[in-house]
PDB file of C-alpha atoms in Angstrom:
ATOM      1  CA  UNK A   1      73.132 158.846 115.408  1.00 35.00           C
ATOM      2  CA  UNK A   2      74.191 160.013 119.513  1.00 39.00           C
ATOM      3  CA  UNK A   3      77.615 158.475 120.387  1.00 41.00           C
ATOM      4  CA  UNK A   4      76.575 158.263 123.957  1.00 40.00           C
ATOM      5  CA  UNK A   5      78.574 156.260 127.203  1.00 36.00           C
ATOM      6  CA  UNK A   6      77.690 155.784 130.659  1.00 33.00           C
ATOM      7  CA  UNK A   7      81.147 157.687 131.761  1.00 36.00           C
ATOM      8  CA  UNK A   8      80.365 160.922 133.246  1.00 35.00           C
ATOM      9  CA  UNK A   9      81.250 164.290 130.994  1.00 36.00           C
ATOM     10  CA  UNK A  10      81.838 162.268 127.624  1.00 39.00           C
ATOM     11  CA  UNK A  11      79.485 163.939 125.224  1.00 42.00           C
ATOM     12  CA  UNK A  12      78.298 164.378 121.926  1.00 45.00           C
ATOM     13  CA  UNK A  13      75.621 166.109 119.724  1.00 45.00           C
ATOM     14  CA  UNK A  14      74.752 165.265 115.779  1.00 42.00           C
ATOM     15  CA  UNK A  15      73.557 167.926 113.445  1.00 39.00           C
ATOM     16  CA  UNK A  16      71.798 167.669 110.613  1.00 39.00           C
ATOM     17  CA  UNK A  17      72.792 170.020 107.771  1.00 42.00           C
ATOM     18  CA  UNK A  18      70.506 169.479 104.870  1.00 44.00           C
ATOM     19  CA  UNK A  19      71.125 166.473 103.086  1.00 46.00           C
ATOM     20  CA  UNK A  20      74.153 165.524 105.582  1.00 54.00           C
ATOM     21  CA  UNK A  21      75.311 165.023 109.001  1.00 62.00           C
ATOM     22  CA  UNK A  22      78.010 166.327 110.753  1.00 68.00           C
ATOM     23  CA  UNK A  23      78.877 164.531 114.305  1.00 69.00           C
ATOM     24  CA  UNK A  24      80.911 166.583 116.664  1.00 76.00           C
ATOM     25  CA  UNK A  25      82.710 164.736 119.168  1.00 79.00           C
ATOM     26  CA  UNK A  26      85.122 166.316 122.723  1.00 82.00           C
ATOM     27  CA  UNK A  27      88.427 164.735 122.520  1.00 86.00           C
ATOM     28  CA  UNK A  28      87.680 163.635 126.211  1.00 85.00           C
ATOM     29  CA  UNK A  29      84.795 161.357 124.566  1.00 84.00           C
ATOM     30  CA  UNK A  30      86.782 159.801 122.550  1.00 86.00           C
ATOM     31  CA  UNK A  31      90.668 159.557 124.267  1.00 86.00           C
ATOM     32  CA  UNK A  32      90.563 155.305 125.459  1.00 88.00           C
ATOM     33  CA  UNK A  33      88.103 154.351 123.004  1.00 92.00           C
ATOM     34  CA  UNK A  34      89.038 150.868 121.141  1.00 94.00           C
ATOM     35  CA  UNK A  35      90.623 150.974 117.506  1.00 96.00           C
ATOM     36  CA  UNK A  36      89.640 147.521 115.558  1.00 97.00           C
ATOM     37  CA  UNK A  37      90.460 146.945 112.017  1.00 96.00           C
ATOM     38  CA  UNK A  38      88.215 145.439 109.810  1.00 95.00           C
ATOM     39  CA  UNK A  39      88.347 142.118 111.007  1.00 96.00           C
ATOM     40  CA  UNK A  40      87.633 143.093 114.438  1.00 95.00           C
ATOM     41  CA  UNK A  41      90.939 142.346 115.669  1.00 95.00           C
ATOM     42  CA  UNK A  42      91.375 145.005 118.755  1.00 95.00           C
ATOM     43  CA  UNK A  43      94.686 146.990 117.361  1.00 96.00           C
ATOM     44  CA  UNK A  44      94.411 149.425 120.896  1.00 94.00           C
ATOM     45  CA  UNK A  45      92.978 152.482 122.378  1.00 94.00           C
ATOM     46  CA  UNK A  46      93.048 155.888 120.998  1.00 95.00           C
ATOM     47  CA  UNK A  47      95.766 157.973 123.439  1.00 93.00           C
ATOM     48  CA  UNK A  48      95.251 161.350 122.263  1.00 94.00           C
ATOM     49  CA  UNK A  49      94.979 163.119 119.163  1.00 95.00           C
ATOM     50  CA  UNK A  50      97.280 166.277 117.572  1.00 95.00           C
ATOM     51  CA  UNK A  51      96.200 169.554 116.228  1.00 94.00           C
ATOM     52  CA  UNK A  52      96.954 171.393 113.188  1.00 93.00           C
ATOM     53  CA  UNK A  53      96.282 174.806 114.618  1.00 93.00           C
ATOM     54  CA  UNK A  54      97.133 176.747 111.444  1.00 93.00           C
ATOM     55  CA  UNK A  55      94.476 174.547 109.210  1.00 92.00           C
ATOM     56  CA  UNK A  56      92.160 174.144 112.078  1.00 91.00           C
ATOM     57  CA  UNK A  57      92.071 169.995 112.081  1.00 92.00           C
ATOM     58  CA  UNK A  58      93.147 166.949 113.479  1.00 93.00           C
ATOM     59  CA  UNK A  59      96.136 166.090 111.664  1.00 94.00           C
ATOM     60  CA  UNK A  60      96.720 162.390 114.129  1.00 96.00           C
ATOM     61  CA  UNK A  61      95.268 160.428 116.335  1.00 96.00           C
ATOM     62  CA  UNK A  62      97.981 158.940 118.617  1.00 96.00           C
ATOM     63  CA  UNK A  63      97.210 154.770 119.145  1.00 96.00           C
ATOM     64  CA  UNK A  64      98.249 153.219 121.406  1.00 94.00           C
ATOM     65  CA  UNK A  65      98.964 149.314 121.047  1.00 91.00           C
ATOM     66  CA  UNK A  66     100.907 146.077 123.359  1.00 79.00           C
ATOM     67  CA  UNK A  67     101.674 146.180 126.376  1.00 65.00           C
ATOM     68  CA  UNK A  68      99.930 145.875 129.799  1.00 60.00           C
ATOM     69  CA  UNK A  69      97.858 148.411 131.871  1.00 57.00           C
ATOM     70  CA  UNK A  70      99.946 151.207 130.240  1.00 56.00           C
ATOM     71  CA  UNK A  71     103.123 149.357 130.537  1.00 57.00           C
ATOM     72  CA  UNK A  72     105.432 148.729 127.587  1.00 61.00           C
ATOM     73  CA  UNK A  73     102.583 150.017 124.941  1.00 84.00           C
ATOM     74  CA  UNK A  74     103.811 151.275 121.570  1.00 91.00           C
ATOM     75  CA  UNK A  75     102.454 154.590 120.350  1.00 95.00           C
ATOM     76  CA  UNK A  76     101.260 155.373 116.411  1.00 96.00           C
ATOM     77  CA  UNK A  77     100.692 158.150 114.919  1.00 96.00           C
ATOM     78  CA  UNK A  78      97.616 157.050 112.541  1.00 97.00           C
ATOM     79  CA  UNK A  79      96.645 159.963 110.284  1.00 96.00           C
ATOM     80  CA  UNK A  80      92.966 160.757 111.183  1.00 95.00           C
ATOM     81  CA  UNK A  81      91.971 160.190 107.734  1.00 94.00           C
ATOM     82  CA  UNK A  82      92.664 156.844 107.592  1.00 95.00           C
ATOM     83  CA  UNK A  83      90.054 156.053 110.548  1.00 95.00           C
ATOM     84  CA  UNK A  84      86.488 155.827 110.411  1.00 93.00           C
ATOM     85  CA  UNK A  85      84.085 156.500 113.420  1.00 90.00           C
ATOM     86  CA  UNK A  86      81.904 153.137 114.178  1.00 90.00           C
ATOM     87  CA  UNK A  87      79.606 155.718 116.487  1.00 84.00           C
ATOM     88  CA  UNK A  88      77.378 152.333 117.345  1.00 86.00           C
ATOM     89  CA  UNK A  89      80.087 150.268 118.671  1.00 90.00           C
ATOM     90  CA  UNK A  90      81.320 153.386 120.297  1.00 90.00           C
ATOM     91  CA  UNK A  91      85.412 152.506 118.774  1.00 93.00           C
ATOM     92  CA  UNK A  92      87.063 153.344 115.442  1.00 95.00           C
ATOM     93  CA  UNK A  93      88.579 151.600 112.341  1.00 96.00           C
ATOM     94  CA  UNK A  94      91.599 151.600 111.398  1.00 97.00           C
ATOM     95  CA  UNK A  95      92.012 149.536 107.844  1.00 95.00           C
ATOM     96  CA  UNK A  96      94.936 147.732 108.676  1.00 95.00           C
ATOM     97  CA  UNK A  97      96.012 143.974 109.488  1.00 93.00           C
ATOM     98  CA  UNK A  98      97.852 143.487 112.734  1.00 92.00           C
ATOM     99  CA  UNK A  99     100.943 142.256 111.104  1.00 92.00           C
ATOM    100  CA  UNK A 100     101.159 145.724 109.520  1.00 93.00           C
ATOM    101  CA  UNK A 101     100.539 147.906 112.524  1.00 93.00           C
ATOM    102  CA  UNK A 102     103.578 145.705 114.241  1.00 90.00           C
ATOM    103  CA  UNK A 103     105.642 147.402 111.767  1.00 90.00           C
ATOM    104  CA  UNK A 104     104.661 150.366 111.482  1.00 92.00           C
ATOM    105  CA  UNK A 105     106.441 153.394 112.476  1.00 91.00           C
ATOM    106  CA  UNK A 106     105.932 153.802 116.268  1.00 93.00           C
ATOM    107  CA  UNK A 107     107.567 155.637 119.195  1.00 94.00           C
ATOM    108  CA  UNK A 108     107.678 155.678 123.119  1.00 90.00           C
ATOM    109  CA  UNK A 109     105.767 157.397 125.243  1.00 88.00           C
ATOM    110  CA  UNK A 110     108.420 159.283 126.440  1.00 89.00           C
ATOM    111  CA  UNK A 111     110.085 160.346 123.017  1.00 92.00           C
ATOM    112  CA  UNK A 112     107.509 161.814 120.523  1.00 94.00           C
ATOM    113  CA  UNK A 113     108.772 162.528 116.957  1.00 94.00           C
ATOM    114  CA  UNK A 114     108.366 165.767 115.681  1.00 93.00           C
ATOM    115  CA  UNK A 115     104.888 165.315 114.247  1.00 93.00           C
ATOM    116  CA  UNK A 116     105.284 169.187 112.696  1.00 91.00           C
ATOM    117  CA  UNK A 117     108.572 167.954 110.523  1.00 93.00           C
ATOM    118  CA  UNK A 118     107.179 167.516 106.775  1.00 92.00           C
ATOM    119  CA  UNK A 119     109.125 164.621 106.293  1.00 94.00           C
ATOM    120  CA  UNK A 120     107.975 162.530 109.077  1.00 94.00           C
ATOM    121  CA  UNK A 121     104.445 163.837 108.340  1.00 93.00           C
ATOM    122  CA  UNK A 122     104.745 162.084 104.658  1.00 94.00           C
ATOM    123  CA  UNK A 123     106.020 159.015 105.780  1.00 94.00           C
ATOM    124  CA  UNK A 124     103.494 158.355 107.637  1.00 95.00           C
ATOM    125  CA  UNK A 125     100.878 159.448 105.823  1.00 94.00           C
ATOM    126  CA  UNK A 126     102.085 156.984 103.136  1.00 94.00           C
ATOM    127  CA  UNK A 127     102.735 154.089 105.223  1.00 95.00           C
ATOM    128  CA  UNK A 128      98.275 154.217 106.030  1.00 92.00           C
ATOM    129  CA  UNK A 129      97.390 155.863 102.342  1.00 87.00           C
ATOM    130  CA  UNK A 130      94.850 153.631 101.032  1.00 66.00           C
TER     131      UNK A 130
END
């Protein structure tokens, strides 16, 4: 499985270990990728990722949704574990209804929450729990 695109500087590498495969993607290669739900409804685009440096993992994907041409977009911190990669279609899948996303805890691009706050993190995690 290769995650290829025509845009420059977007890279991916697939390495096979034993019976499984690890897909390694650069952060810049997934920024602006579409996020859809299981009904194929577009939820938005991947705006950024938040890294937990102490634990060495991606904690949240920041989803940009709504608005027009970047104006009026609302941002949502989505737990990385709530997303699945659809490499064939070069996008991510979030198992959530459009209306539920509209009511999700979100924020404005000029006023980000303290994502290191454990109470905030617990609330976000529980909202997207499967």
